[in-house]
mmCIF file of C-alpha atoms in Angstrom:
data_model
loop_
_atom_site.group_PDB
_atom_site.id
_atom_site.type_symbol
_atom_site.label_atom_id
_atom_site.label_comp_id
_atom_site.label_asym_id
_atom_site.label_seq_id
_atom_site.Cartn_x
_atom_site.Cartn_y
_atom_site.Cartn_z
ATOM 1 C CA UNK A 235 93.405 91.753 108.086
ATOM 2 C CA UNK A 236 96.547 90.255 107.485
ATOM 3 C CA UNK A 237 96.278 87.601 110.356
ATOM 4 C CA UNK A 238 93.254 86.377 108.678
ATOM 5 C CA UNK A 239 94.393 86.475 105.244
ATOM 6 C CA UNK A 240 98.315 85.062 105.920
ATOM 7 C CA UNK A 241 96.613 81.767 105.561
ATOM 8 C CA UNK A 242 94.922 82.051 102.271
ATOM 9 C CA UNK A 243 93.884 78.164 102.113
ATOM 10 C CA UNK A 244 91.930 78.604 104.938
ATOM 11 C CA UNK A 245 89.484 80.388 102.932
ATOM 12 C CA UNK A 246 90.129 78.826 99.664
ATOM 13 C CA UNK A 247 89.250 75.185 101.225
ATOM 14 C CA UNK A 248 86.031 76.505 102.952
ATOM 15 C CA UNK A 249 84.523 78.094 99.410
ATOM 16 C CA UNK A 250 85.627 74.544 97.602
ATOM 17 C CA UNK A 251 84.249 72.420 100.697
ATOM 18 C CA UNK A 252 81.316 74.981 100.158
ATOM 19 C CA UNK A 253 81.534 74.156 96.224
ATOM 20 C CA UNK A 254 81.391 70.515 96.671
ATOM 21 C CA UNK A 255 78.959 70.832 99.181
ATOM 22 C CA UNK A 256 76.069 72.480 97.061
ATOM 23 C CA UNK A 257 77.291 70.231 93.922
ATOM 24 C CA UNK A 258 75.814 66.811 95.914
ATOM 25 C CA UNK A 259 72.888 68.534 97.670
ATOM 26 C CA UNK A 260 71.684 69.848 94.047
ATOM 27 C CA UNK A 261 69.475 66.761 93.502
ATOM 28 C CA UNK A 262 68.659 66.236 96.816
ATOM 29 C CA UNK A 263 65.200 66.634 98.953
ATOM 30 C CA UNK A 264 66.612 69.506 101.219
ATOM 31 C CA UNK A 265 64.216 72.224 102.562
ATOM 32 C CA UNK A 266 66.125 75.170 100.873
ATOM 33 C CA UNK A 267 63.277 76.762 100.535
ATOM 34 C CA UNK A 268 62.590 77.723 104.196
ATOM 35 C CA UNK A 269 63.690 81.819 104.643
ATOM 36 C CA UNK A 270 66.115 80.807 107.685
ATOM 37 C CA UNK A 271 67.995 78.211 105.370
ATOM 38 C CA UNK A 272 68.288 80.817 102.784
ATOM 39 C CA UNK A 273 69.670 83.344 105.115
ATOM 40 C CA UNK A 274 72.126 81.145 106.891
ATOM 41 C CA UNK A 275 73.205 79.877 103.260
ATOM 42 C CA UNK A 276 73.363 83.564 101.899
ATOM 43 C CA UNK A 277 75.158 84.545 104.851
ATOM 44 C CA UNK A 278 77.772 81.795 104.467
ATOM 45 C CA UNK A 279 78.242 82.605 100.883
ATOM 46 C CA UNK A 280 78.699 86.079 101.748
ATOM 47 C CA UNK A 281 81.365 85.509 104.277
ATOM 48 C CA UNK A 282 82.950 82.492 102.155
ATOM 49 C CA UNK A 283 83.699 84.699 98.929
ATOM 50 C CA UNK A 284 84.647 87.946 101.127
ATOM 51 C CA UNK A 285 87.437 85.211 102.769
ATOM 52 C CA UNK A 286 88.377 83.815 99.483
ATOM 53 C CA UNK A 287 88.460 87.347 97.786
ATOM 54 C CA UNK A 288 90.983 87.843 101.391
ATOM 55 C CA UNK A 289 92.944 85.402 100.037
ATOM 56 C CA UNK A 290 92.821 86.357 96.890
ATOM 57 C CA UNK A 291 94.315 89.768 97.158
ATOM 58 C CA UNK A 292 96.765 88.535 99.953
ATOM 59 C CA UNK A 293 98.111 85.665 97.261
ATOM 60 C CA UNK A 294 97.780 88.947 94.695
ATOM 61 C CA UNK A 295 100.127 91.033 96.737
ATOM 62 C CA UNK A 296 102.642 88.567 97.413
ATOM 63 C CA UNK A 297 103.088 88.128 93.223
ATOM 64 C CA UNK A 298 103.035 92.256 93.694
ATOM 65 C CA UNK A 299 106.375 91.693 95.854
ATOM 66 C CA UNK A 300 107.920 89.476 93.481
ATOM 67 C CA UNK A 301 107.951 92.119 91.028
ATOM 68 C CA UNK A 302 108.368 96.025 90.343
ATOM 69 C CA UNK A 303 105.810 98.640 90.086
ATOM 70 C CA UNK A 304 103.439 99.415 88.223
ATOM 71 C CA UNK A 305 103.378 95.536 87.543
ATOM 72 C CA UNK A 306 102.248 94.904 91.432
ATOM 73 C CA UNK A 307 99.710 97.021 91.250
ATOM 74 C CA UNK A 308 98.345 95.955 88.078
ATOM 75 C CA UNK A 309 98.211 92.705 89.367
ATOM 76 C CA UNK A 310 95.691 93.413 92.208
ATOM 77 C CA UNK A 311 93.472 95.411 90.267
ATOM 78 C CA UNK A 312 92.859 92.935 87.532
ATOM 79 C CA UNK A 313 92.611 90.238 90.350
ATOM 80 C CA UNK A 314 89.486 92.263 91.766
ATOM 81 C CA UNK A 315 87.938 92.663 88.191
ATOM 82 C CA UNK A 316 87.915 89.036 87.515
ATOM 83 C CA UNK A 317 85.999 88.939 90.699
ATOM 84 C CA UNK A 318 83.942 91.790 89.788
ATOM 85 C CA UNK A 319 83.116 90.395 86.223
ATOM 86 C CA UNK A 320 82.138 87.110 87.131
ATOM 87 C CA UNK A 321 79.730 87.748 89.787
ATOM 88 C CA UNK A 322 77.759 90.369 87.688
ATOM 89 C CA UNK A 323 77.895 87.858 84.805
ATOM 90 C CA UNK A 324 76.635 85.313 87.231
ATOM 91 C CA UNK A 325 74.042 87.862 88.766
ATOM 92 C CA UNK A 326 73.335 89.013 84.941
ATOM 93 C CA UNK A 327 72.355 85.448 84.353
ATOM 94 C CA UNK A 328 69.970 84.662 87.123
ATOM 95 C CA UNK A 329 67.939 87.198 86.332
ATOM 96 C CA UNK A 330 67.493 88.077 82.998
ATOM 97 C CA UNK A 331 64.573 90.822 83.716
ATOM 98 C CA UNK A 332 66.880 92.196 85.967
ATOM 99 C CA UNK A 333 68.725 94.577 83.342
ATOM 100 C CA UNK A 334 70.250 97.545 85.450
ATOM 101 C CA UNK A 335 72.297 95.304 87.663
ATOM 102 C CA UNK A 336 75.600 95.918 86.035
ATOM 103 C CA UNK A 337 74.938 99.705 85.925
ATOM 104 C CA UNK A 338 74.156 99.317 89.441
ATOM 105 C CA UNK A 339 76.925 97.374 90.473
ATOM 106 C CA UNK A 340 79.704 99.618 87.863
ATOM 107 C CA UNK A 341 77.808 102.995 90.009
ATOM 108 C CA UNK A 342 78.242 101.277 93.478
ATOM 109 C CA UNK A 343 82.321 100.335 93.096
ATOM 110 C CA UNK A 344 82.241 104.081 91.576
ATOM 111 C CA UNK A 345 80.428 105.330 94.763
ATOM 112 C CA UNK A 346 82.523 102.793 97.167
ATOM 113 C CA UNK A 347 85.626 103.866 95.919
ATOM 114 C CA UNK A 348 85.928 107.377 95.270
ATOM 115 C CA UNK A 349 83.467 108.435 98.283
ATOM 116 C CA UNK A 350 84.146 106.112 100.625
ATOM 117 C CA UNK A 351 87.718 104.410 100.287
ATOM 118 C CA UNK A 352 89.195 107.546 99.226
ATOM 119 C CA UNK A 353 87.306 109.471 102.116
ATOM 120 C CA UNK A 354 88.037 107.423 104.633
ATOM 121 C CA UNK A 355 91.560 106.659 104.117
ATOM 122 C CA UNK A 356 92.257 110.290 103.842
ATOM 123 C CA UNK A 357 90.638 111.126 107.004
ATOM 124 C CA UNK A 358 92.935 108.580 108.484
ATOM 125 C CA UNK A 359 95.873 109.472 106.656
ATOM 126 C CA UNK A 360 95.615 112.761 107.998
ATOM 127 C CA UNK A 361 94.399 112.307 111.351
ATOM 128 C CA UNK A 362 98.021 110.408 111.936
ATOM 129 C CA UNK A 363 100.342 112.176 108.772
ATOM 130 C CA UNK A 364 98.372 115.637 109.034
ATOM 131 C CA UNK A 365 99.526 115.856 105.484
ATOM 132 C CA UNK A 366 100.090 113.055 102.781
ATOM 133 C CA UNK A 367 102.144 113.394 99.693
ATOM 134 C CA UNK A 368 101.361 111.399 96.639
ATOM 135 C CA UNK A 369 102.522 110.972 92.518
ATOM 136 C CA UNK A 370 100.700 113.901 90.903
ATOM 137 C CA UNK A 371 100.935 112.711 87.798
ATOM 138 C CA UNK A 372 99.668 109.273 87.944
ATOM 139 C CA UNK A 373 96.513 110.192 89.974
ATOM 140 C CA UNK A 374 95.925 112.921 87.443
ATOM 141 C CA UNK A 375 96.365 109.727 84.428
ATOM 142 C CA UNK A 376 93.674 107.525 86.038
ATOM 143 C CA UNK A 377 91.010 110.783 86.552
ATOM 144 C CA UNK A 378 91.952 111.739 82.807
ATOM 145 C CA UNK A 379 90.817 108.054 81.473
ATOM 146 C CA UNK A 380 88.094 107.816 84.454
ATOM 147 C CA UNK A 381 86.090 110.825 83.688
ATOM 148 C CA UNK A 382 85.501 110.098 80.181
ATOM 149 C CA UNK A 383 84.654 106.174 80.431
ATOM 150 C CA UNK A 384 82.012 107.349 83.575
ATOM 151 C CA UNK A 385 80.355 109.769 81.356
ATOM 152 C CA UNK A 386 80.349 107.539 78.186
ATOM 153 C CA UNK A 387 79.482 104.690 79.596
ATOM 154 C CA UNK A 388 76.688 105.407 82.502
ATOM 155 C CA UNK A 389 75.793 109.095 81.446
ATOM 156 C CA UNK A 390 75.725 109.151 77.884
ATOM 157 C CA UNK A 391 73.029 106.187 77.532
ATOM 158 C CA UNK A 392 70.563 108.295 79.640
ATOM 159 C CA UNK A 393 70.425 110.516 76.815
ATOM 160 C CA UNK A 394 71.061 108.776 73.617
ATOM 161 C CA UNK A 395 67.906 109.120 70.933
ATOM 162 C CA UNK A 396 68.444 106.101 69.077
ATOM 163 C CA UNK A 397 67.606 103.794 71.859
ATOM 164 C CA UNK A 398 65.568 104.873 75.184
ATOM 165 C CA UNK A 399 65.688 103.678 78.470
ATOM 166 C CA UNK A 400 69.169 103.788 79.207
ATOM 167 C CA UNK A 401 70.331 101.081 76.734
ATOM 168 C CA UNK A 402 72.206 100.970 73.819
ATOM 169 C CA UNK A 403 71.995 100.015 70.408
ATOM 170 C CA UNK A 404 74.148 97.072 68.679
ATOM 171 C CA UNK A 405 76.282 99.469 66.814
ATOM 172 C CA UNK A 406 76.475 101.823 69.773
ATOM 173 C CA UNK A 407 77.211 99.304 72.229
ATOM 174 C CA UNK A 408 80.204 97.621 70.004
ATOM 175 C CA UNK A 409 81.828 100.441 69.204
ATOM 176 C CA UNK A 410 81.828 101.302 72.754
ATOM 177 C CA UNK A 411 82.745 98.161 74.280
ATOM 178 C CA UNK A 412 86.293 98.365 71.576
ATOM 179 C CA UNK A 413 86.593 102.248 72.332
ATOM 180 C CA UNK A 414 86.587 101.394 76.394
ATOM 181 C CA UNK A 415 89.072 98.242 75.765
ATOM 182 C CA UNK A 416 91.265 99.977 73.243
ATOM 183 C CA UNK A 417 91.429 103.296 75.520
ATOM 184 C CA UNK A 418 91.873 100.909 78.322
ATOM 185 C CA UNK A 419 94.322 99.193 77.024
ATOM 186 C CA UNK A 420 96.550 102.283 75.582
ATOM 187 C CA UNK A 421 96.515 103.280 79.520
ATOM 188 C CA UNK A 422 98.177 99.676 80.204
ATOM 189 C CA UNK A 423 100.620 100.229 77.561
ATOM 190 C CA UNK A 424 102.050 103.730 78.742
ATOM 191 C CA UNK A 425 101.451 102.582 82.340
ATOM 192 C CA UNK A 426 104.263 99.716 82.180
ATOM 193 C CA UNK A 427 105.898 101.709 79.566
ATOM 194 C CA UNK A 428 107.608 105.227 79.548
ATOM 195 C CA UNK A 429 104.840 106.045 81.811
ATOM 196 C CA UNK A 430 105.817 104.213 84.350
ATOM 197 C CA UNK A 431 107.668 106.651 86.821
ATOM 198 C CA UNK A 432 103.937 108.321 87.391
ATOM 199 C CA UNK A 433 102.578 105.272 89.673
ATOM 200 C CA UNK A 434 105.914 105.476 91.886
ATOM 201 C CA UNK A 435 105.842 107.439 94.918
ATOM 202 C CA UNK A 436 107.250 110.209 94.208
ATOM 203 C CA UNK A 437 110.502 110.504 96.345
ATOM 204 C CA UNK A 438 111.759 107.067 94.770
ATOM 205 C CA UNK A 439 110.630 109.048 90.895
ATOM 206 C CA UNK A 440 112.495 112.382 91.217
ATOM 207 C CA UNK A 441 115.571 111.039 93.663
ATOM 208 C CA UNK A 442 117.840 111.747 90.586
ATOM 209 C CA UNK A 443 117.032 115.050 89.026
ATOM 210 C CA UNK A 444 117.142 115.597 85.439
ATOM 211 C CA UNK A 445 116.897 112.188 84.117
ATOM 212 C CA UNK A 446 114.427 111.177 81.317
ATOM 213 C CA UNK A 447 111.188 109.327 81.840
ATOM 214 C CA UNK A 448 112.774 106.546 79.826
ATOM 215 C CA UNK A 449 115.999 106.287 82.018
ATOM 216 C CA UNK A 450 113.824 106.644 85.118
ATOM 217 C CA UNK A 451 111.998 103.689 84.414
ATOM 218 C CA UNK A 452 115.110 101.678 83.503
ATOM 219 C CA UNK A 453 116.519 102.429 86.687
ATOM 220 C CA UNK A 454 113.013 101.481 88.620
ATOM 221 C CA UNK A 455 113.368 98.043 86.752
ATOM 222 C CA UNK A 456 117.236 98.016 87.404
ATOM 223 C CA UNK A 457 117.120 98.475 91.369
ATOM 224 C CA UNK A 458 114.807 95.524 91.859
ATOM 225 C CA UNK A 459 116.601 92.087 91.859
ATOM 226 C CA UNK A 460 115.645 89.333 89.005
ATOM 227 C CA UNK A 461 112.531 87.324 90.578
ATOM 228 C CA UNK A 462 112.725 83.319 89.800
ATOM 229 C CA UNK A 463 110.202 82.721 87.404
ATOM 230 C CA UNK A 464 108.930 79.397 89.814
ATOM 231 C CA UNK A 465 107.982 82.217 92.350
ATOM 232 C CA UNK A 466 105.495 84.338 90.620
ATOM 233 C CA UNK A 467 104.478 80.724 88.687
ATOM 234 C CA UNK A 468 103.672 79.012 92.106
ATOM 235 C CA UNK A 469 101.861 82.701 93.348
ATOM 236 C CA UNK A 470 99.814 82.392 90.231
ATOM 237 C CA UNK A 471 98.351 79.490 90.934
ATOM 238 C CA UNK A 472 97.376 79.997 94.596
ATOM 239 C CA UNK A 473 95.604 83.056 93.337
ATOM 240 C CA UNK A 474 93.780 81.199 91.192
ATOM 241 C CA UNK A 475 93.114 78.866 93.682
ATOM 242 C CA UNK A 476 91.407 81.463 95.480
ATOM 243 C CA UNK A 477 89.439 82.870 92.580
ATOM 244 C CA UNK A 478 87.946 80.083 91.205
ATOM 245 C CA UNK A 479 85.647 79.059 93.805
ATOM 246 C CA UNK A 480 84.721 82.701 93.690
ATOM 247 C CA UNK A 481 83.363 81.879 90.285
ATOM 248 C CA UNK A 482 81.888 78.710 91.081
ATOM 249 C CA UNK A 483 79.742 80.494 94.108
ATOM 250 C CA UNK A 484 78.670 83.375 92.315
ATOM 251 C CA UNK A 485 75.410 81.920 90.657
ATOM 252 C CA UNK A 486 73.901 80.593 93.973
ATOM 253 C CA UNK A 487 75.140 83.702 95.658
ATOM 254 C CA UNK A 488 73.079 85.725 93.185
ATOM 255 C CA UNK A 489 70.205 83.611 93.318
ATOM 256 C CA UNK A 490 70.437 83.672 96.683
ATOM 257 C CA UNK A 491 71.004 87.736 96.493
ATOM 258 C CA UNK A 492 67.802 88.232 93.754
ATOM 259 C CA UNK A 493 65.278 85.816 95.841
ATOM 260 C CA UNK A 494 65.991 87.903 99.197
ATOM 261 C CA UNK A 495 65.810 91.740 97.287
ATOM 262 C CA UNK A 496 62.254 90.296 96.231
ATOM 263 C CA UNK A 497 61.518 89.339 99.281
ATOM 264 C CA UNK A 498 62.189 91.772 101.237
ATOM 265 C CA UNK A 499 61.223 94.477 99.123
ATOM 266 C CA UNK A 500 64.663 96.223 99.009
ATOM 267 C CA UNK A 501 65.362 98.573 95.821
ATOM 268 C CA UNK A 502 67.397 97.050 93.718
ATOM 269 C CA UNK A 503 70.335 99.358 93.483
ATOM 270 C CA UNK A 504 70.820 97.750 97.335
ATOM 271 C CA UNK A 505 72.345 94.605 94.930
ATOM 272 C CA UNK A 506 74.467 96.231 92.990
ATOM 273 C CA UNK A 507 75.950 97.898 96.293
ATOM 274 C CA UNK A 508 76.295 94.037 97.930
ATOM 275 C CA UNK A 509 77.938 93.179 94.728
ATOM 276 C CA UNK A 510 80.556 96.015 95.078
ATOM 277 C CA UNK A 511 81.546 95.296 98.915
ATOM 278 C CA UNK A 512 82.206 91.875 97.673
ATOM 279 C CA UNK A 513 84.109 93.097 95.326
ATOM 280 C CA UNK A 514 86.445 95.622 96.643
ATOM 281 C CA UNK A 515 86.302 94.826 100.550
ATOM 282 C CA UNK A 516 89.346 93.238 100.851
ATOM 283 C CA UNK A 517 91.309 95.286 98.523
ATOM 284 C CA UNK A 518 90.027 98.141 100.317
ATOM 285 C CA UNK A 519 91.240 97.327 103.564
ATOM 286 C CA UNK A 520 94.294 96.951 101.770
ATOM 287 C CA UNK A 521 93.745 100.297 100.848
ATOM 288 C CA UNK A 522 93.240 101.869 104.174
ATOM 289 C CA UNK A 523 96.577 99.930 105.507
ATOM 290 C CA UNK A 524 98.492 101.502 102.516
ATOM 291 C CA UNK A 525 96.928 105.133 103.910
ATOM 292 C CA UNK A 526 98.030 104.185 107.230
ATOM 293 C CA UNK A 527 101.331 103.164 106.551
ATOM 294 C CA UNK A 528 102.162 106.975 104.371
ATOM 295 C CA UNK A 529 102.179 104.835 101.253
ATOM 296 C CA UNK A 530 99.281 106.983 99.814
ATOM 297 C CA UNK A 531 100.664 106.660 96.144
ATOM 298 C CA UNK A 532 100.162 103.145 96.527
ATOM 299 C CA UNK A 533 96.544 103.551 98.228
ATOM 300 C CA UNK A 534 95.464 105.972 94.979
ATOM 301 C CA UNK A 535 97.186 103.484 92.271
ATOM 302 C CA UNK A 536 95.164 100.651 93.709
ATOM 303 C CA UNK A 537 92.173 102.526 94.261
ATOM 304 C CA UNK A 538 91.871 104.435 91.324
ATOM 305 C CA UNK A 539 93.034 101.617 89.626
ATOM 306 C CA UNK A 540 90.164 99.402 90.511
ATOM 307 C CA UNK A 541 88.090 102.017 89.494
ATOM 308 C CA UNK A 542 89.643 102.041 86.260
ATOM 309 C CA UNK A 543 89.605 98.709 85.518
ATOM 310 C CA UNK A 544 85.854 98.406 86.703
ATOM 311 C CA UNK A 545 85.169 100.622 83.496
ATOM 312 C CA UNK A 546 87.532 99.387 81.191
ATOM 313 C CA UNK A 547 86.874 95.702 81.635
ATOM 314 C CA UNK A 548 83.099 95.029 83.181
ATOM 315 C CA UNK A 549 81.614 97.449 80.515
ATOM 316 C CA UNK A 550 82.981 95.642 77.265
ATOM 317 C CA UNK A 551 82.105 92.098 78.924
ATOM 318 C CA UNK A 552 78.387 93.435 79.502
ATOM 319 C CA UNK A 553 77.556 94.988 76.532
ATOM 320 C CA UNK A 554 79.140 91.479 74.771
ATOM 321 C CA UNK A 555 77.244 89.384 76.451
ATOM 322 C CA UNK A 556 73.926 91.432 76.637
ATOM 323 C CA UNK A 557 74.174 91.244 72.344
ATOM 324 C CA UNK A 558 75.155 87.281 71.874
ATOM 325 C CA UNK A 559 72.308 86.536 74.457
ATOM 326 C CA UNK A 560 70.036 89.551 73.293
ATOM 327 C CA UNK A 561 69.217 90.931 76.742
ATOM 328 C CA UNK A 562 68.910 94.117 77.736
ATOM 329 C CA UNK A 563 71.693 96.755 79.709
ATOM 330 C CA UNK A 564 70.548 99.140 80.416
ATOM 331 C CA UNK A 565 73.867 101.533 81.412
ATOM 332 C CA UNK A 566 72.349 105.025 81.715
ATOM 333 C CA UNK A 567 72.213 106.313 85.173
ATOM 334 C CA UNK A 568 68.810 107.809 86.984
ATOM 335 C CA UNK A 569 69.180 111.972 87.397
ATOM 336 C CA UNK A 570 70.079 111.495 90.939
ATOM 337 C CA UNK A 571 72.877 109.267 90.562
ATOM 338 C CA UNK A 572 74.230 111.618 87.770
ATOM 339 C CA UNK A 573 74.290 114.308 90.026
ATOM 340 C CA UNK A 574 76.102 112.656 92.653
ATOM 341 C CA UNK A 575 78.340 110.947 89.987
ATOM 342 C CA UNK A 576 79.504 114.123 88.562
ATOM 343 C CA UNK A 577 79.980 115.463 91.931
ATOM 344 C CA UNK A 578 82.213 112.634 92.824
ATOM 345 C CA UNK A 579 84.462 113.054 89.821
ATOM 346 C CA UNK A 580 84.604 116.918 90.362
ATOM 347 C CA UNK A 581 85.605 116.477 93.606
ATOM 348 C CA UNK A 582 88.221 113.767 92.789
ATOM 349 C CA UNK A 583 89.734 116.409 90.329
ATOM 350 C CA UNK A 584 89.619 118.878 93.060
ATOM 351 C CA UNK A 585 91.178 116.524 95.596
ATOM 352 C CA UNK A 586 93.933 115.054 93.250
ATOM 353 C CA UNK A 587 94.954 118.392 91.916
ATOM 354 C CA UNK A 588 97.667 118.719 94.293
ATOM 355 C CA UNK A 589 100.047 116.469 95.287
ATOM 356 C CA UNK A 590 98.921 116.643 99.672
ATOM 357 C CA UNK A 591 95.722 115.815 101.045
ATOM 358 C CA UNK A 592 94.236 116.612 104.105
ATOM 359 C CA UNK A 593 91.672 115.512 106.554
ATOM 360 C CA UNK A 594 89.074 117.494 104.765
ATOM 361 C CA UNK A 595 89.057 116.459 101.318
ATOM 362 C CA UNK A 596 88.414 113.329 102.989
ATOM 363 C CA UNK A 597 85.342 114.678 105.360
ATOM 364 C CA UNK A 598 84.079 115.595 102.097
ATOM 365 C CA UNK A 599 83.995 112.378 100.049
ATOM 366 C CA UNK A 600 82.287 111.199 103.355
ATOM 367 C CA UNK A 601 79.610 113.423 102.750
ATOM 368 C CA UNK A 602 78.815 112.262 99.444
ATOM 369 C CA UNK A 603 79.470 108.882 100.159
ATOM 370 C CA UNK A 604 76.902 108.806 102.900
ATOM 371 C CA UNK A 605 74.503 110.840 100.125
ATOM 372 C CA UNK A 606 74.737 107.955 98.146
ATOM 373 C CA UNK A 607 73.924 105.048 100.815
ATOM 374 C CA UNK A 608 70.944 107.351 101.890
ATOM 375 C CA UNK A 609 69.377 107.678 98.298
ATOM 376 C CA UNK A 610 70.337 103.602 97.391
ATOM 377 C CA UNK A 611 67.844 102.743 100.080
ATOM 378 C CA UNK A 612 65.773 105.946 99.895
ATOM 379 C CA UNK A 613 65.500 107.080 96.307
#
């Protein structure tokens, strides 16, 4: 993974050339209309914002080495919920009957993540560690904030009686778009706060017994050198450079992505999943090299972390948007996916409620992950 992504521009100057390339042949007579064109073109999106998102969350993770944890971290979760945000937006926009695609693409990184991620890199990480050790405490933050934003957000709305069909109503969907960013953001505050010793791993957090949280995190910022500001400056704008063209593509990618479900008669859950490997692919292998590697409080902080951010950013951005244009979101999950949603966020409790994991926790969130692909294209 690294090979391919140590070069970000590589990527970043084939989605611009790509950019530029569908800007002049916009008002042009070209047969885009024939089903090979549209495959080869969807197929070269798909690969062209999977490389850019490469790039993205390699440029990401060398700003994460310029400075201290949880900061790092931080950094490469928001950089994947950009990502995520504008693509739905863009997919959102496209089609406008198409009102579950949010839901379906929240459910999917849900799904992706904590079933599959989390499975696999714990079948890994203790096929070659046997055991893997891990910060208690900050896996135990993100479930606390997790658990409640999944069932608010994609439970609840199956239920409500003010509003059917899974939606919300204007005053319901306000109030929860500033309860998920204000909850969100209170778990920002105490994560790069006196919090932060939680999202360490947790030799480096207890190496000096007895001393407070708030000393502990002074030293954590004390050991780490001062990074030149022109560093993290310079990083900032090559991941930008990466995640713009990401934007640019994502309304022909969706178009492209809407035509072919319609097509090809594919249930449309299937596009929130494609949305979600775009999404999280690359961070995700990052994930699994983390696991590999015995840094498995890192793997959980970004994992978990994604998942976190999915929630407390995508949600408040839908719900806006769906009231200034006055579409529909419709948030609430189908019975089956509630089931297998609050089976995957038992089970995360379960697995994260001690600080080792084994090979079967893992085999487990395999299970359920394979559950879910069965029922996305079987329902």
């Amino acid at each position: 993974m690294y090979r391919v992504a140590a070069n970000f521009s590589r990527g970043a100057i084939a989605a611009w050339i790509t950019v530029v390339a569908l800007f002049v042949t916009t008002g042009l007579d070209v047969p885009w209309k024939t089903p090979w064109v549209l495959a080869a073109l969807f197929a070269w999106l798909f690969v062209v914002v999977i490389w850019s998102a490469l790039g993205a969350v390699h440029e990401a993770e060398g700003v994460a080495r310029l400075i201290r944890e949880p900061f790092s971290t931080l950094v490469l979760t928001l950089s994947v919920s950009v990502t995520e945000v504008v693509l739905i937006v863009a997919a959102m926009m496209v089609d406008r009957e198409d009102s579950t695609m949010a839901r379906d693409a929240m459910y999917s990184v849900l799904m992706i993540v904590l079933n599959g991620v989390v499975g696999l890199g714990l079948l890994i990480g203790g096929r070659r560690h046997f055991e893997q050790v891990f910060n208690l405490q900050g896996a135990s933050a993100y479930l606390s904030v997790v658990i409640p934003l999944s069932a608010i957000t994609l439970v609840l709305p199956t239920f409500t009686a003010s509003s059917t069909g899974g939606t919300l109503t204007a005053l319901q969907a306000v109030c929860f778009a500033l309860m998920t960013l204000l909850l969100y953001g209170l778990f920002l505050f105490l994560q790069v706060g006196r919090h932060q010793r939680y999202f360490v791993d947790p030799g480096f957090a207890d190496r000096a017994p007895g001393v407070s949280p708030t000393s502990a995190s002074e030293n954590v910022a004390h050991d780490i050198a001062p990074t030149p500001a022109k560093q993290v400056v310079i990083g900032g704008i090559r991941l930008l450079a990466c995640i713009l063209p990401i934007s640019l593509l994502a309304t022909p990618l969706a178009t492209l992505l809407d035509h072919g479900l319609s097509a090809l008669d594919i249930p449309a859950p299937v596009g929130g999943i494609v949305i979600a490997i775009l999404v999280f692919a690359p961070e995700g292998l990052s994930t699994l090299i983390a696991v590999t590697r015995n840094e498995l409080t890192k793997a959980i902080n970004v994992s978990l972390g994604a998942t976190l951010s999915t929630l407390g950013i995508t949600v408040p951005v839908v719900l806006l948007i769906g009231l200034f244009t006055g579409q529909d979101v419709i948030l609430g999950l189908p019975p089956t996916s509630i089931v297998l949603l609050a089976t995957t966020l038992i089970l995360a409790t379960l697995t994260f409620s001690r600080a080792r994991t084994t090979m079967l926790e893992g085999g487990v969130h395999l299970a359920v992950f394979v559950a879910f692909l069965v029922l996305a294209f079987e329902p």
